[in-house]
Amino acid sequence: MAFDIAGVPGFAYGGDYSAEQWPEEVWADDVRLMKAAGVNLVTVGVFAWAMLETAPGRYEFGWLDRLMDQLAAHGVAVDLATATASPPPWFSHANPDSLPVEADGNRLWYGSRQTFCPSSPAYRSAAGALVEELANRYAGHPALAMWHVNNEYGCHVARCWCDTSAAAFRSWLVRKYTTLDALNTAWGTAFWSQRYTAWDQVIPPRRTPSFPNPTQLLDFYRFSSDELLACFRAERDAIRRHSTGIPITTNFLLDRWGVDFWSWAGEVDLVSMDHYLLGESEDPYAGLAFVADLARSLAGGRPWALMEHATSAVNWQPRNLAKPPGQLRRDSLGHVARGADAVLYFQWRASRAGAEKWHSGMVPHAGTETKVWREVVGLGADLAGLSEVAGSEVVVDAAILLDWASIWAQAHPSQPSVDLDPVRITEQWHAALRAATVTCDFAPPGGDLARYRLILVPALHLVSDADAANLVSYVDGGGTVLIGPYSGVVDEHDHIRLNGYGVWSDLLGVRVEEFFPLPDGRRVALSDGTSGRVWTELATAKTADVLVTYADGPLAGAPALTRRGTAYYLTTHLDDAALRVLLERIARAAGVEPVLCDPPRWVEAVKRRHADGREWTFVANDGEVPVDVLGTVLNPGALTISTGFAARSDSA
Amino acid sequence: MAFDIAGVPGFAYGGDYSAEQWPEEVWADDVRLMKAAGVNLVTVGVFAWAMLETAPGRYEFGWLDRLMDQLAAHGVAVDLATATASPPPWFSHANPDSLPVEADGNRLWYGSRQTFCPSSPAYRSAAGALVEELANRYAGHPALAMWHVNNEYGCHVARCWCDTSAAAFRSWLVRKYTTLDALNTAWGTAFWSQRYTAWDQVIPPRRTPSFPNPTQLLDFYRFSSDELLACFRAERDAIRRHSTGIPITTNFLLDRWGVDFWSWAGEVDLVSMDHYLLGESEDPYAGLAFVADLARSLAGGRPWALMEHATSAVNWQPRNLAKPPGQLRRDSLGHVARGADAVLYFQWRASRAGAEKWHSGMVPHAGTETKVWREVVGLGADLAGLSEVAGSEVVVDAAILLDWASIWAQAHPSQPSVDLDPVRITEQWHAALRAATVTCDFAPPGGDLARYRLILVPALHLVSDADAANLVSYVDGGGTVLIGPYSGVVDEHDHIRLNGYGVWSDLLGVRVEEFFPLPDGRRVALSDGTSGRVWTELATAKTADVLVTYADGPLAGAPALTRRGTAYYLTTHLDDAALRVLLERIARAAGVEPVLCDPPRWVEAVKRRHADGREWTFVANDGEVPVDVLGTVLNPGALTISTGFAARSDSA
Amino acid sequence: MAFDIAGVPGFAYGGDYSAEQWPEEVWADDVRLMKAAGVNLVTVGVFAWAMLETAPGRYEFGWLDRLMDQLAAHGVAVDLATATASPPPWFSHANPDSLPVEADGNRLWYGSRQTFCPSSPAYRSAAGALVEELANRYAGHPALAMWHVNNEYGCHVARCWCDTSAAAFRSWLVRKYTTLDALNTAWGTAFWSQRYTAWDQVIPPRRTPSFPNPTQLLDFYRFSSDELLACFRAERDAIRRHSTGIPITTNFLLDRWGVDFWSWAGEVDLVSMDHYLLGESEDPYAGLAFVADLARSLAGGRPWALMEHATSAVNWQPRNLAKPPGQLRRDSLGHVARGADAVLYFQWRASRAGAEKWHSGMVPHAGTETKVWREVVGLGADLAGLSEVAGSEVVVDAAILLDWASIWAQAHPSQPSVDLDPVRITEQWHAALRAATVTCDFAPPGGDLARYRLILVPALHLVSDADAANLVSYVDGGGTVLIGPYSGVVDEHDHIRLNGYGVWSDLLGVRVEEFFPLPDGRRVALSDGTSGRVWTELATAKTADVLVTYADGPLAGAPALTRRGTAYYLTTHLDDAALRVLLERIARAAGVEPVLCDPPRWVEAVKRRHADGREWTFVANDGEVPVDVLGTVLNPGALTISTGFAARSDSA
């Protein structure tokens, strides 16, 4: 799979074009402005089902024909959506069973979007018919450059607890376990008298008086991800029956955690994703870097498409902060730095009405005499100037192991500590590497790790024996690993590994005896002067060197950080600064070099490189004071791109 | 419509008399105590349906006959309730479909009160039959002085999402839009694929996976207010078929915001309302003044009735604070100051049992050897002494524009900032005027504004073109206006006005380009040394003078306060103190004079005046230290009334 | 009823043995380890229904036969559970109406535990049949030492609002009130038009628009407790039909408040209860002491069984803190000090899977080379060494009145102050006595009080006339009482006592006129230099001495603490330190002597004594520094037991 949006050279630039919201006389103006801004790709039809099919089987493609023709005529390529993300009222009204049901048994109604049960046969059938029509009609259209299936799967309805879903869940379980005995063993139903004696007794984890069965919950999360994936596959396959050579994608929403994107990544022709800055977070760009690195990892290191982001405010945060001057460029090029070769916004023209009318657009409500429009035009020019960068890959030597099933296992409401959030911890480790200007991938536990010099395992609670062995092989082959606490503790059925919690005991040379989560906000002193937070463990070093111990509390003297060869283990969690120091030390020992030596706080630096050696270093200053980087002064909010710079020759 | 409670001269004084809760032998004692306290009006029967109709069509009026006769015999007039506010168990049990349903689909059961769907035909029919019987029987009773329809419409159930309500909603929409095309346009259903193709697809905004359609929500709020109003009208009209010359009212609950009282005000013969101090709020009297001014405004400036308040604690606040000595008088006369000519409590005798048994009464649980009873008797004497004041009007030169639909539009869960609460902002502006002893009305955006010297528009987000033009005419006619940010931005369908958000751009001489809500708790410095909070805007002065600019942040240098002739615009919100200074300055410029010049903090002053020039100034000290006002010392908690005082001759 | 676990001498020691979760080959190892630890009693089968009955009427007792035989062979006695606490999936699937329904109308599903409506005929019938089979089969088994009915009744589902429960509620009400008139009077249905005219109109207090009827709510709570008790009785009686001489218990969960354990205590042969330390609370042992004293009180002062506690962390707290070294012993012996003669854990072997897999066990996940196992063995040895203590009683001279119905009445959502939580207040008073090393019982308001020198009434809001008179008789007989505010204010129907709120007015010589709850966090100064919190009252001393008055606020000068003979009354609540001083003073005056004179902070001391005079004093140091007690130094976390010590000869 290569990054190839049919007919779009260099960077793709544009956004969602909801033309159906505007009178056709506006379209001409739209095309004129698109050309002025350098837009070469627009997404069409994402929420147009009700306009394309006005009654069962009654299709109205006239307006779309005219729109596609007009865009083709002006050289704007189209990412054509299948329009299935929001079933029309006539559909939901005729098929009330297709509406999703929550765990408490209450149905969700139409009136917003994504109002479908992923397992609904009526929905799948109606969606499939529409896609078939679209693919057949537009497969050969000159404007067509990409297919866009559905939209943000799982954004609002990642799971459904209705009876239809229950039946589909049982089918999925039959396929997985074959026998009820196997299910009973996997789910540990000997506990709390939960043994199933017939398949039809098995239900989704609906609201129940106490903690649900953890493996039932975990399997239901897996099932739900697979059901949405089946929806995607059905649409993709329908397209492929009519359309060849045009890449098919769906826009991943990576900062929700309802869908296992490792299993999705191989199913799309091209990875695309949506990302919105969290304006009020302390460091919005940390979130950007996280999902951009994840998108690249899902794309196997190759370029990917930023399908949606915002030119300024969004509409769904508590306070939707507008972007100050320059932030639009910083945001967009931050994605480019991490491998995006397409930069698209939601949406082209800000809506006048509807639930997202306060979401910014490329053409704002106030028109083109605006800060936003000027910056949109400026970014178009920037991207045109950078076209040589397109197709290059990001330079990476380290990876963080990440697994959705493991995250889901820890979402069970009966865990040792509510503070031990695997996503937050993974984000913290990623941010610490970023602060050190060490760019990293994410990798699945069973993936090919050999191409990395350093693997971090911040929070891989659940891991199968095979995947655990994969990591051991990696270290045996010379790799370096740092494992965080509470990792490898349960197998793929969420069963605890007995006799020391240690799938990696031998690798690490450490036996863990008992977990000692810390009270809310409490710290524990460590022997190196730093402190542990959230979590501690009563462990014994068997064949490992103890590098740091606890200096107070009930575990005083017990190991906090150990090392056996190139395998490190932390039994606690560190503050950001201490974590960064530790990761820098281990990275250096592993031969991983940062983009910048000793970078100042709030500076981000990432490198892209072509196979032929041409490379670009993207450096941004996200702080509030100017910084001196690579001999030049970088102002707050600024992002600069250097060509051919060699970080290694830099003096500290 | 004149304020005229049949047969009650001067001030009406009394309370809800739930005689059905007590043995009839208590009634004689009640009447004796009423006379002792100067009570001349009691409300009877508010929650007596179950006692008046014990099975469908089986009426038992004997006890009410005896009660009315006894009251008439002793000269206590009766405000007779229609008793429809709480359907009896036999009714709800026989008509389960009459029970309201919430947005999540769950039904609410009987066992408290107001357990009816406003659109229920069964409820309307049963209520109508009861009212017909009551009106027929008591129309000519000598005790009858007023009709009291239902009770606090919308207090608990302002909206219902059941299928009956859905059908009624569709009928309302057909009446409003005539065609589905018009509805689709108004609701902006081109967004998110929500186009309706048949009327029966349209439903109330039930729980849905993402943000509901904003105009659907807004129209549902409008519909719901109208449905309750239809309930009121049906009862009123039934009464009128039998009873003439007796005013009909219903007690408005003005600090909920579920019902559009502008549309209700013209339907009652006499405006009455309930108000309860929020004991733990920083300034409970600010809330009192707000709703009292609103009640007077709904009454067109004429006297109104305080139908319910409390002699001491209520039962429904987290901590139900008792009133310290003197507060009963301060509270009640505070309403009189702002135009109340009737002062009634909930309730005459505190209940022994039931959900409100901890609500205070005029006769407390502990009997008449109590602080409360002594103050109840004292207030009766006060009111008798003030009888000359009754019928006078409050002196007002300024008004605040207020609109329920605009408030509802901002209640949509997808707005630029959760901090921009239009009610809180309106309260802040009202409180700032009150602190300056400038009494103000509230006015509907389309109302007659010519009688005011100053109009404030703190938070009128939604306004129709016609209503916007009404304000322009007002300024053209010499009026002064101050408009707050985010005002006039959407039309009556909640569609955004394009090209600068400005229905008042020309009036103000300002073009707004983009909204910059502030992060949580953040301030921005202004050029005059004050600071902005919650909200800022990127605006340009076209034909306006810039009076204040932003002094830091991304909008540094942009206008914060502008003036074009007598039209002022604020692009941010101010602290209380700065807002008071600004409003005082503009009021002075507009020729609006305060009751007191330079009043001390925590002093309230309001003036009532007869057409013949007799006037009274009510001055209260709500602070914790004595203050010197008008040459006399006013102790904390005290309220004094001066006759014939001329504020204008006062030296500062 | 004597404490007598058949065939177990001295202390019983052990835990829940969920053998069905492990392969049978593990059992031999289990028995070996049990002997090593001194375990002599295990609970078997609590959650084994699905393993014992695999389809309706198909029983599989083979595995249980083998298990019981093996335990008998090694001298480990069995507390055999009836296994009815968690119906199997086949049952719930076949009987969906047996699933509980919440107040909002939503059903709770199976998939966790306790998934049954207490009134379900299907559940009761299936449970009864299983119990009959078990009792018949194992009545004469040599391992059998005790019967364990169900498990933690009411832990998750104390109440059900389904139609079946509604019918059962009506039957219960018919039995209680006989006539609807009586119910209408008791419930005060003259308020809010709630009069019932037919029994079938009466329903549980389901979700309703405003505050539910308080007496309906109170009766529903009483009914729900009785329904669960009926479940218990049915199982107990089924056992008794087959098994004689073996005590029958069920494990009470005393820190939930859903079930009225006074009414349960007389129904069990032996009181047992579960207790788990709240690791993050400021003083976890205060909670332990509270429920241990309550368990002993329910047992009539005789020894009781600690059926469950934890060797280290539990799994259901936000942060499940592991026990530092020594805390296991402190926790367990803390129960022994207060009368426990059986010390059992949940559970023997920590689970590998299921919702409670992170709950610690006697045999931890990490095996026997662990802190936990070493301490488990150590405690077994401790208990063996203390066997002489078994059967002795705790020395007690004071009691606190406690009543579930009173607590429930205050749970109505319309009370004067949310801060006035009767459980928190009772805990505070208990903790103050404990800090003074005065051990106390809890007593029901109508119980035999003559054996105590001091009665405390911290928060008895609801009390019947008869129970109120019981307290008066106690004082008339020479007893001392301290009553807290808001006590005795309502009768058993939650009707307010008029004319001064005073069922104890004459006893106390005080008339209360009005309640003045304090604003959030506010204090009021008292004349003795301390301060009142949460609550104040406007009261008048009629025949009482005023010991302390309010020193500021609206009630300045009014009584805060009064005394009439040996009857004291507080009109406010005190800080912990002031409360302790007051209770020490009154206790001393009443002739109640503490175990230690002037004990240091964080020291607990309790005395057990045999009828023949042998006695043991348990002293623990729960602080963070060593303390000097009885001439010896006690380290933090330590608990020591002195024999034959005479506290009374101690110098202060």
Short mmCIF file of C-alpha atoms in Angstrom, two decimals, chain B residues 275-524:
data_model
loop_
_atom_site.label_atom_id
_atom_site.label_comp_id
_atom_site.label_asym_id
_atom_site.label_seq_id
_atom_site.Cartn_x
_atom_site.Cartn_y
_atom_site.Cartn_z
CA HIS B 275 -40.48 33.69 45.02
CA TYR B 276 -38.22 32.02 47.55
CA LEU B 277 -34.97 33.53 48.77
CA LEU B 278 -31.89 31.43 48.08
CA GLY B 279 -30.62 31.48 51.62
CA GLU B 280 -27.06 30.50 50.89
CA SER B 281 -26.49 32.79 47.94
CA GLU B 282 -24.12 35.69 48.47
CA ASP B 283 -26.90 38.21 47.92
CA PRO B 284 -30.35 36.66 48.20
CA TYR B 285 -32.04 40.02 47.66
CA ALA B 286 -30.50 40.36 44.21
CA GLY B 287 -32.58 37.36 43.20
CA LEU B 288 -35.65 38.84 44.83
CA ALA B 289 -35.23 42.15 43.01
CA PHE B 290 -34.71 40.36 39.69
CA VAL B 291 -37.93 38.37 39.73
CA ALA B 292 -39.92 41.17 41.33
CA ASP B 293 -38.85 43.51 38.53
CA LEU B 294 -39.71 40.80 36.04
CA ALA B 295 -43.14 40.25 37.59
CA ARG B 296 -43.83 43.98 37.39
CA SER B 297 -42.65 44.05 33.79
CA LEU B 298 -44.96 41.15 32.90
CA ALA B 299 -47.75 43.13 34.56
CA GLY B 300 -47.00 46.09 32.31
CA GLY B 301 -45.70 48.16 35.21
CA ARG B 302 -48.86 47.79 37.24
CA PRO B 303 -49.10 46.17 40.67
CA TRP B 304 -48.87 42.41 40.91
CA ALA B 305 -49.41 39.71 43.49
CA LEU B 306 -46.71 37.87 45.39
CA MET B 307 -48.60 34.61 45.55
CA GLU B 308 -46.07 32.60 47.53
CA HIS B 309 -43.00 33.21 49.60
CA ALA B 310 -41.83 31.82 52.92
CA THR B 311 -42.02 33.12 56.48
CA SER B 312 -38.73 31.37 57.21
CA ALA B 313 -37.00 28.23 55.86
CA VAL B 314 -38.04 26.32 52.78
CA ASN B 315 -37.59 22.56 52.42
CA TRP B 316 -35.94 22.04 49.05
CA GLN B 317 -32.59 23.82 49.27
CA PRO B 318 -29.47 21.90 50.29
CA ARG B 319 -29.44 23.84 53.56
CA ASN B 320 -32.75 25.49 54.35
CA LEU B 321 -31.73 28.52 56.34
CA ALA B 322 -34.23 29.95 58.78
CA LYS B 323 -34.78 33.69 58.61
CA PRO B 324 -33.11 35.65 61.39
CA PRO B 325 -35.30 38.18 63.19
CA GLY B 326 -36.46 40.95 60.86
CA GLN B 327 -35.78 39.16 57.62
CA LEU B 328 -39.42 38.24 57.10
CA ARG B 329 -40.30 41.93 56.97
CA ARG B 330 -37.33 42.82 54.77
CA ASP B 331 -38.21 40.06 52.31
CA SER B 332 -41.92 40.88 52.06
CA LEU B 333 -41.56 44.65 51.87
CA GLY B 334 -38.82 44.19 49.31
CA HIS B 335 -41.51 42.87 47.01
CA VAL B 336 -43.88 45.67 47.93
CA ALA B 337 -41.17 48.17 47.05
CA ARG B 338 -41.04 46.72 43.55
CA GLY B 339 -44.77 46.79 42.99
CA ALA B 340 -46.40 43.90 44.82
CA ASP B 341 -49.84 44.82 46.15
CA ALA B 342 -50.53 41.34 47.51
CA VAL B 343 -48.27 39.54 49.96
CA LEU B 344 -49.06 35.86 50.40
CA TYR B 345 -47.13 32.95 51.81
CA PHE B 346 -46.89 29.29 51.21
CA GLN B 347 -48.49 28.40 53.53
CA TRP B 348 -50.83 29.40 56.30
CA ARG B 349 -50.18 26.48 58.63
CA ALA B 350 -46.98 24.42 58.35
CA SER B 351 -47.73 20.79 57.45
CA ARG B 352 -47.19 17.90 59.82
CA ALA B 353 -46.58 15.35 57.09
CA GLY B 354 -45.78 15.09 53.41
CA ALA B 355 -42.90 16.14 51.22
CA GLU B 356 -42.97 19.79 52.26
CA LYS B 357 -43.45 19.38 55.99
CA TRP B 358 -40.17 21.19 56.64
CA HIS B 359 -41.37 24.27 54.77
CA SER B 360 -42.15 27.10 57.19
CA GLY B 361 -45.67 28.54 57.51
CA MET B 362 -47.41 31.57 58.96
CA VAL B 363 -48.47 29.35 61.86
CA PRO B 364 -45.31 27.35 62.59
CA HIS B 365 -45.13 23.82 63.98
CA ALA B 366 -44.20 25.32 67.31
CA GLY B 367 -47.36 27.47 67.40
CA THR B 368 -47.88 31.13 68.09
CA GLU B 369 -45.33 31.64 70.85
CA THR B 370 -42.69 32.02 68.22
CA LYS B 371 -40.57 34.54 66.42
CA VAL B 372 -42.29 33.69 63.15
CA TRP B 373 -45.81 34.29 64.38
CA ARG B 374 -44.87 37.56 66.01
CA GLU B 375 -43.35 38.78 62.77
CA VAL B 376 -46.34 37.59 60.75
CA VAL B 377 -48.59 39.68 62.97
CA GLY B 378 -46.16 42.58 62.72
CA LEU B 379 -46.14 42.51 58.96
CA GLY B 380 -49.93 42.49 58.89
CA ALA B 381 -49.87 45.70 60.89
CA ASP B 382 -47.18 47.18 58.64
CA LEU B 383 -49.22 46.51 55.53
CA ALA B 384 -52.34 47.96 57.07
CA GLY B 385 -50.34 51.10 57.83
CA LEU B 386 -49.08 51.29 54.27
CA SER B 387 -52.44 50.86 52.58
CA GLU B 388 -52.08 54.22 50.89
CA VAL B 389 -49.15 52.84 48.91
CA ALA B 390 -51.28 50.18 47.24
CA GLY B 391 -52.01 50.99 43.64
CA SER B 392 -48.96 53.18 43.13
CA GLU B 393 -46.39 52.32 40.46
CA VAL B 394 -42.64 51.87 40.62
CA VAL B 395 -40.53 54.69 39.15
CA VAL B 396 -38.47 53.29 36.26
CA ASP B 397 -36.48 54.83 33.40
CA ALA B 398 -34.43 51.90 32.14
CA ALA B 399 -35.05 48.41 30.83
CA ILE B 400 -33.14 45.25 30.11
CA LEU B 401 -34.08 43.25 27.02
CA LEU B 402 -34.86 39.66 27.90
CA ASP B 403 -36.12 36.82 25.76
CA TRP B 404 -36.84 33.22 26.63
CA ALA B 405 -36.22 31.89 23.12
CA SER B 406 -32.79 33.50 23.13
CA ILE B 407 -31.98 31.89 26.46
CA TRP B 408 -33.17 28.53 25.14
CA ALA B 409 -31.06 28.84 22.03
CA GLN B 410 -27.98 29.23 24.22
CA ALA B 411 -28.97 26.15 26.23
CA HIS B 412 -27.99 23.97 23.28
CA PRO B 413 -25.06 21.83 24.40
CA SER B 414 -22.77 22.98 21.61
CA GLN B 415 -21.99 26.62 22.21
CA PRO B 416 -18.68 28.50 22.13
CA SER B 417 -18.33 28.63 25.92
CA VAL B 418 -20.12 27.01 28.84
CA ASP B 419 -19.30 30.13 30.85
CA LEU B 420 -21.47 32.38 28.71
CA ASP B 421 -24.72 31.80 30.56
CA PRO B 422 -27.25 34.40 29.41
CA VAL B 423 -29.25 34.23 32.64
CA ARG B 424 -26.19 34.73 34.82
CA ILE B 425 -25.09 37.65 32.65
CA THR B 426 -28.51 39.26 32.72
CA GLU B 427 -28.55 38.86 36.48
CA GLN B 428 -25.13 40.49 36.72
CA TRP B 429 -26.23 43.52 34.72
CA HIS B 430 -29.43 43.81 36.71
CA ALA B 431 -27.48 43.59 39.96
CA ALA B 432 -25.10 46.31 38.80
CA LEU B 433 -28.01 48.67 38.13
CA ARG B 434 -29.55 47.78 41.48
CA ALA B 435 -26.29 48.51 43.26
CA ALA B 436 -26.43 51.94 41.66
CA THR B 437 -30.10 52.27 42.85
CA VAL B 438 -31.27 52.47 39.27
CA THR B 439 -34.53 50.55 39.09
CA CYS B 440 -35.20 48.85 35.79
CA ASP B 441 -37.83 46.88 33.96
CA PHE B 442 -37.38 43.95 31.68
CA ALA B 443 -38.71 44.30 28.17
CA PRO B 444 -39.31 41.95 25.28
CA PRO B 445 -37.12 42.72 22.25
CA GLY B 446 -40.17 43.63 20.19
CA GLY B 447 -41.86 45.69 22.89
CA ASP B 448 -42.48 49.40 23.18
CA LEU B 449 -39.13 50.81 24.26
CA ALA B 450 -39.86 54.49 23.75
CA ARG B 451 -40.82 55.05 27.38
CA TYR B 452 -37.30 54.23 28.57
CA ARG B 453 -34.25 56.46 28.51
CA LEU B 454 -31.85 53.53 28.53
CA ILE B 455 -32.00 50.02 27.16
CA LEU B 456 -29.49 47.34 28.15
CA VAL B 457 -28.96 44.26 26.03
CA PRO B 458 -26.69 42.06 28.12
CA ALA B 459 -27.21 38.74 26.34
CA LEU B 460 -29.71 38.75 23.50
CA HIS B 461 -28.08 36.11 21.35
CA LEU B 462 -31.12 35.29 19.23
CA VAL B 463 -33.20 38.08 17.76
CA SER B 464 -35.44 38.32 14.73
CA ASP B 465 -34.81 40.94 12.08
CA ALA B 466 -37.97 42.76 13.12
CA ASP B 467 -37.01 42.86 16.77
CA ALA B 468 -33.51 43.95 15.87
CA ALA B 469 -34.98 46.78 13.85
CA ASN B 470 -37.15 47.74 16.84
CA LEU B 471 -34.00 48.49 18.80
CA VAL B 472 -32.51 50.47 15.94
CA SER B 473 -35.66 52.60 15.81
CA TYR B 474 -35.39 53.17 19.52
CA VAL B 475 -31.87 54.55 19.16
CA ASP B 476 -32.86 56.53 16.09
CA GLY B 477 -35.52 58.10 18.28
CA GLY B 478 -32.92 59.29 20.76
CA GLY B 479 -32.61 56.31 23.03
CA THR B 480 -29.38 55.04 24.52
CA VAL B 481 -28.37 51.41 24.33
CA LEU B 482 -25.54 49.25 25.61
CA ILE B 483 -25.22 45.88 23.90
CA GLY B 484 -23.21 42.98 25.28
CA PRO B 485 -21.14 40.55 23.23
CA TYR B 486 -22.53 37.60 21.26
CA SER B 487 -25.83 39.48 20.88
CA GLY B 488 -27.93 39.47 17.74
CA VAL B 489 -25.78 36.77 16.27
CA VAL B 490 -28.51 34.35 15.23
CA ASP B 491 -32.00 34.80 13.82
CA GLU B 492 -35.22 33.32 15.19
CA HIS B 493 -34.37 29.92 13.67
CA ASP B 494 -30.96 29.94 15.36
CA HIS B 495 -29.25 30.48 12.00
CA ILE B 496 -26.06 32.44 12.10
CA ARG B 497 -25.97 35.87 10.52
CA LEU B 498 -23.08 35.81 8.07
CA ASN B 499 -20.43 38.39 7.21
CA GLY B 500 -19.67 39.69 10.67
CA TYR B 501 -22.37 38.37 12.99
CA GLY B 502 -23.92 41.72 12.91
CA VAL B 503 -27.60 42.45 12.89
CA TRP B 504 -26.54 45.64 14.68
CA SER B 505 -23.28 46.25 12.81
CA ASP B 506 -24.47 49.51 11.34
CA LEU B 507 -26.08 50.69 14.55
CA LEU B 508 -22.89 50.00 16.48
CA GLY B 509 -20.40 50.73 13.75
CA VAL B 510 -18.55 47.54 14.56
CA ARG B 511 -17.81 44.38 12.60
CA VAL B 512 -17.16 41.19 14.59
CA GLU B 513 -14.90 38.69 12.88
CA GLU B 514 -14.39 35.84 15.33
CA PHE B 515 -15.19 34.88 18.92
CA PHE B 516 -12.38 34.26 21.38
CA PRO B 517 -13.89 32.77 24.54
CA LEU B 518 -11.43 32.79 27.41
CA PRO B 519 -10.08 29.67 29.10
CA ASP B 520 -11.56 28.75 32.46
CA GLY B 521 -10.99 31.55 34.97
CA ARG B 522 -8.71 33.54 32.66
CA ARG B 523 -8.80 37.36 32.57
CA VAL B 524 -7.62 39.73 29.93
#
